[in-house]
Coordinates of C-alpha atoms in Angstrom, one line a residue:
M877 CA -10.9 9.5 10.4
N878 CA -13.6 12.0 8.9
K879 CA -10.8 13.9 7.4
I880 CA -9.4 10.8 5.6
E881 CA -12.8 9.6 4.7
Q882 CA -13.7 12.9 3.1
W883 CA -10.4 13.0 1.1
Y884 CA -11.1 9.8 -0.5
D885 CA -14.9 10.4 -0.9
E886 CA -14.6 13.8 -2.5
K887 CA -11.0 14.6 -3.5
Y888 CA -9.1 11.7 -4.7
D889 CA -9.4 9.0 -7.3
E890 CA -7.5 5.9 -5.9
W891 CA -8.5 3.7 -8.6
D892 CA -6.6 5.8 -11.2
R893 CA -3.7 6.4 -9.0
L894 CA -2.2 3.0 -9.8
E895 CA -2.5 3.7 -13.4
R896 CA -0.1 6.6 -12.9
H897 CA 2.0 4.5 -10.5
K898 CA 2.6 1.4 -12.7
V899 CA 5.7 0.3 -11.2
E900 CA 4.2 0.5 -7.5
F901 CA 1.4 -1.7 -8.7
D902 CA 3.2 -4.2 -10.8
I903 CA 6.0 -4.7 -8.2
T904 CA 3.6 -5.3 -5.4
K905 CA 1.5 -7.8 -7.6
R906 CA 4.7 -9.6 -8.3
Y907 CA 5.3 -10.0 -4.6
L908 CA 1.7 -11.1 -4.0
D909 CA 2.1 -13.7 -6.8
E910 CA 5.4 -15.1 -5.1
Y911 CA 4.1 -15.4 -1.6
I912 CA 0.3 -15.9 -1.7
T913 CA 0.4 -19.5 -2.8
G914 CA -2.3 -22.0 -2.7
E915 CA -5.8 -22.1 -4.2
N916 CA -9.3 -20.6 -3.1
L917 CA -7.7 -18.7 -0.1
E918 CA -9.7 -16.6 2.2
I919 CA -8.2 -13.1 1.9
F920 CA -9.2 -10.0 3.8
D921 CA -8.2 -6.7 2.0
I922 CA -8.3 -4.2 4.9
G923 CA -8.2 -0.5 3.8
G924 CA -8.0 -1.8 0.2
G925 CA -9.4 1.3 -1.5
P926 CA -11.5 0.6 -4.5
G927 CA -10.1 -2.9 -4.6
R928 CA -7.4 -3.0 -7.2
Y929 CA -5.5 -5.7 -5.4
A930 CA -8.7 -7.3 -4.0
M931 CA -9.9 -7.9 -7.6
Y932 CA -6.3 -9.1 -8.9
L933 CA -6.4 -11.9 -6.2
A934 CA -10.0 -12.6 -6.9
E935 CA -9.2 -13.2 -10.5
K936 CA -6.8 -15.8 -9.5
G937 CA -9.7 -17.6 -7.7
H938 CA -9.3 -16.5 -4.1
K939 CA -12.2 -15.5 -1.9
V940 CA -11.5 -11.9 -1.2
S941 CA -13.4 -9.6 1.1
L942 CA -12.7 -5.7 0.8
L943 CA -13.0 -3.2 3.6
D944 CA -12.4 0.5 3.3
L945 CA -13.2 3.7 5.2
S946 CA -14.4 5.5 2.0
K947 CA -18.0 5.0 0.9
R948 CA -17.0 6.2 -2.6
N949 CA -14.1 3.6 -2.8
I950 CA -16.5 0.8 -1.9
E951 CA -19.1 2.1 -4.6
V952 CA -16.1 2.2 -7.1
A953 CA -15.1 -1.5 -6.2
K954 CA -18.6 -2.6 -6.8
E955 CA -18.8 -0.8 -10.1
K956 CA -15.4 -2.1 -11.3
S957 CA -16.2 -5.6 -10.2
V958 CA -19.3 -5.5 -12.4
E959 CA -17.0 -4.2 -15.4
K960 CA -14.7 -7.0 -14.9
G961 CA -17.0 -9.8 -14.2
I962 CA -15.6 -10.3 -10.8
I963 CA -17.5 -10.8 -7.5
L964 CA -15.8 -10.1 -4.2
E965 CA -17.0 -12.0 -1.2
D966 CA -17.9 -8.8 0.7
Y967 CA -17.7 -5.0 0.1
I968 CA -17.6 -3.3 3.5
H969 CA -17.6 0.3 4.5
G970 CA -15.7 0.2 7.7
N971 CA -12.8 1.2 9.8
A972 CA -9.5 -0.7 10.2
L973 CA -9.5 0.0 13.9
E974 CA -12.8 -1.7 14.3
L975 CA -12.4 -5.3 13.4
D976 CA -13.7 -7.1 16.5
E977 CA -16.8 -8.4 14.6
Y978 CA -15.0 -10.3 11.9
E979 CA -13.9 -14.0 12.1
Q980 CA -10.5 -15.6 12.5
K981 CA -10.8 -17.3 9.0
Y982 CA -8.3 -15.7 6.8
E983 CA -5.1 -17.1 5.2
V984 CA -4.0 -13.8 4.1
I985 CA -4.6 -10.3 5.2
L986 CA -3.6 -7.2 3.3
L987 CA -3.0 -4.0 5.3
M988 CA -1.8 -1.8 2.6
G989 CA -3.3 1.6 3.3
P990 CA -4.3 2.1 6.9
L991 CA -0.9 2.3 8.4
Y992 CA 0.1 5.4 6.5
H993 CA -3.0 7.2 7.6
L994 CA -2.8 6.6 11.4
I995 CA -0.6 9.2 13.0
D996 CA -0.7 7.9 16.5
E997 CA 1.7 4.9 17.1
K998 CA -0.9 3.3 19.3
D999 CA -3.5 3.3 16.6
R1000 CA -0.9 1.6 14.2
R1001 CA -0.2 -1.0 16.7
A1002 CA -4.0 -1.4 17.4
C1003 CA -4.6 -1.8 13.7
I1004 CA -2.1 -4.5 13.2
E1005 CA -3.2 -6.4 16.4
G1006 CA -6.7 -6.4 15.1
A1007 CA -5.8 -7.7 11.7
L1008 CA -3.6 -10.3 13.2
K1009 CA -6.4 -11.7 15.2
L1010 CA -8.3 -12.6 12.0
L1011 CA -5.4 -14.6 10.7
K1012 CA -5.5 -18.4 10.8
P1013 CA -2.4 -20.2 12.1
N1014 CA 0.4 -19.9 9.6
G1015 CA -1.4 -17.1 7.9
I1016 CA 0.3 -14.1 6.1
I1017 CA 0.0 -10.4 6.5
V1018 CA 1.0 -8.0 3.9
A1019 CA 1.5 -4.4 5.0
S1020 CA 2.5 -1.2 3.2
F1021 CA 4.1 2.0 4.4
I1022 CA 4.9 5.4 2.9
S1023 CA 8.4 6.3 3.4
N1024 CA 9.4 9.4 5.1
Y1025 CA 11.6 10.4 2.3
A1026 CA 8.6 10.3 -0.1
P1027 CA 7.7 13.9 0.2
I1028 CA 11.2 14.9 -0.9
Q1029 CA 11.2 12.3 -3.6
N1030 CA 7.9 13.5 -4.9
Y1031 CA 9.2 17.1 -5.2
L1032 CA 12.4 15.8 -6.8
K1033 CA 10.5 13.7 -9.3
N1034 CA 8.2 16.5 -10.5
L1035 CA 10.6 19.4 -9.7
Y1036 CA 8.0 21.2 -7.8
P1037 CA 9.1 24.7 -6.5
I1038 CA 10.2 24.5 -2.9
D1039 CA 8.6 27.1 -0.6
S1040 CA 10.5 25.9 2.6
I1041 CA 13.3 23.5 2.8
D1042 CA 12.7 22.9 6.4
E1043 CA 9.0 22.1 5.8
L1044 CA 10.1 19.5 3.3
L1045 CA 12.6 17.9 5.7
V1046 CA 10.5 17.8 8.7
F1047 CA 9.0 14.5 7.9
L1048 CA 12.5 13.0 8.6
D1049 CA 12.0 14.0 12.1
D1050 CA 8.5 12.8 13.0
G1051 CA 6.8 11.7 9.9
I1052 CA 3.5 13.4 10.8
S1053 CA 1.4 15.3 8.3
D1054 CA -1.8 16.9 9.2
G1055 CA -2.7 17.4 5.7
Y1056 CA 0.4 17.5 3.4
K1057 CA 0.1 19.5 0.2
G1058 CA -1.7 17.3 -2.2
F1059 CA -2.5 14.7 0.3
T1060 CA -4.5 14.1 3.4
Q1061 CA -3.5 13.1 7.1
A1062 CA -0.6 10.7 6.9
Y1063 CA 2.3 9.2 8.7
F1064 CA 5.4 8.7 6.8
T1065 CA 7.9 6.2 8.3
S1066 CA 11.6 5.2 7.9
P1067 CA 12.4 1.7 6.7
K1068 CA 13.9 0.8 10.1
E1069 CA 10.7 2.0 11.9
A1070 CA 8.4 0.0 9.7
K1071 CA 10.4 -3.2 10.2
E1072 CA 10.6 -2.8 14.0
L1073 CA 7.0 -2.2 14.2
M1074 CA 5.9 -5.3 12.3
N1075 CA 8.5 -7.5 13.9
R1076 CA 7.5 -6.5 17.5
F1077 CA 4.5 -8.8 17.0
G1078 CA 6.5 -12.1 16.8
L1079 CA 6.0 -12.4 13.1
K1080 CA 8.4 -14.3 10.9
E1081 CA 9.6 -11.7 8.4
I1082 CA 9.4 -13.1 4.9
I1083 CA 10.4 -10.0 3.0
F1084 CA 10.9 -6.3 3.4
A1085 CA 11.1 -4.4 0.3
G1086 CA 11.5 -0.9 -1.2
V1087 CA 9.0 -1.1 -4.0
E1088 CA 9.9 1.5 -6.6
N1089 CA 13.6 2.0 -5.6
I1090 CA 15.8 3.4 -8.6
L1091 CA 12.9 3.7 -11.0
N1092 CA 11.1 6.1 -8.7
Y1093 CA 12.7 9.3 -10.3
K1094 CA 12.2 8.2 -13.8
E1095 CA 8.4 7.1 -13.2
K1096 CA 7.0 9.1 -16.0
E1097 CA 9.6 8.2 -18.5
I1098 CA 9.2 4.4 -17.6
N1099 CA 5.6 4.5 -18.0
R1100 CA 5.9 5.5 -21.6
L1101 CA 8.3 2.7 -22.5
E1102 CA 7.2 0.0 -24.9
E1103 CA 6.3 -3.1 -22.9
K1104 CA 9.3 -5.2 -23.7
E1105 CA 11.7 -2.3 -22.3
Y1106 CA 9.3 -1.6 -19.4
K1107 CA 9.5 -5.3 -18.2
K1108 CA 13.3 -5.2 -18.3
W1109 CA 13.3 -2.3 -15.9
L1110 CA 10.6 -3.9 -13.8
D1111 CA 12.9 -7.0 -13.5
I1112 CA 15.7 -4.7 -12.4
C1113 CA 13.5 -2.9 -9.9
Y1114 CA 12.4 -6.3 -8.4
K1115 CA 15.8 -7.5 -8.1
L1116 CA 17.0 -4.5 -6.2
S1117 CA 13.8 -4.1 -4.1
K1118 CA 15.4 -6.1 -1.2
D1119 CA 18.7 -4.4 -1.4
N1120 CA 19.2 -2.5 1.8
N1121 CA 21.4 0.0 0.0
V1122 CA 18.5 1.4 -2.1
I1123 CA 15.3 0.6 0.0
G1124 CA 15.4 4.2 1.2
T1125 CA 15.0 5.4 -2.5
S1126 CA 11.4 4.0 -2.5
E1127 CA 8.2 6.1 -1.7
H1128 CA 6.5 2.7 -0.7
L1129 CA 7.8 0.0 1.7
L1130 CA 6.3 -3.5 1.7
Y1131 CA 6.4 -6.0 4.5
I1132 CA 5.2 -9.6 4.3
G1133 CA 5.2 -11.8 7.4
R1134 CA 3.9 -15.1 8.7
I1135 CA 2.4 -15.7 12.2

């Protein structure tokens, strides 16, 4: 955990990441809008970085608490909250594997970061189990994964020089990265594995989506489009996001389930 915390504390600006990856941010928000219904809900954003999604939901009137492993991310969340005039219920520097002290009071839990930093399957299961214990009956969990095709897609999208084909393809075998170039300790998962992991907890699957799908390879060009054209492509992306034929073309996978 120290390696991951240091990465976000010292080397990586998670707030600005979603400025660069607009499609990921906007498609995910669209799913949150569609399935997080009701007013003034208690929401726990576990591993939510500097609180991009937490603040988005708080702006809609929900009571959102944020927990993250990185002290810097929590500091940024407090700073950005002040700038935006938003107050979260709590800003917690904590570990997604240590949730026993929190109450079972949430209608919604976001788990949109921890599962792609936990290399051991037992830790991923423990993280989900801990989160589910905090959900009220009929509550919703939203979980994110990074696809094991993402490193290949990232190289293709940016046309980075390839030092070793085998090193680039290895994530299709075990998904484990001890410190992938340009990233920290991570676990990349196939769509099949991600679905099976979540469904083993007896959840009712609401959606399983490939977030960026066909827009992934044209991200930079899509970001530069005027708003009217950008929204057209975003609509296409959203309609295709649950199409099993293209889910594997996404770097990020999104699961929403109900207990």
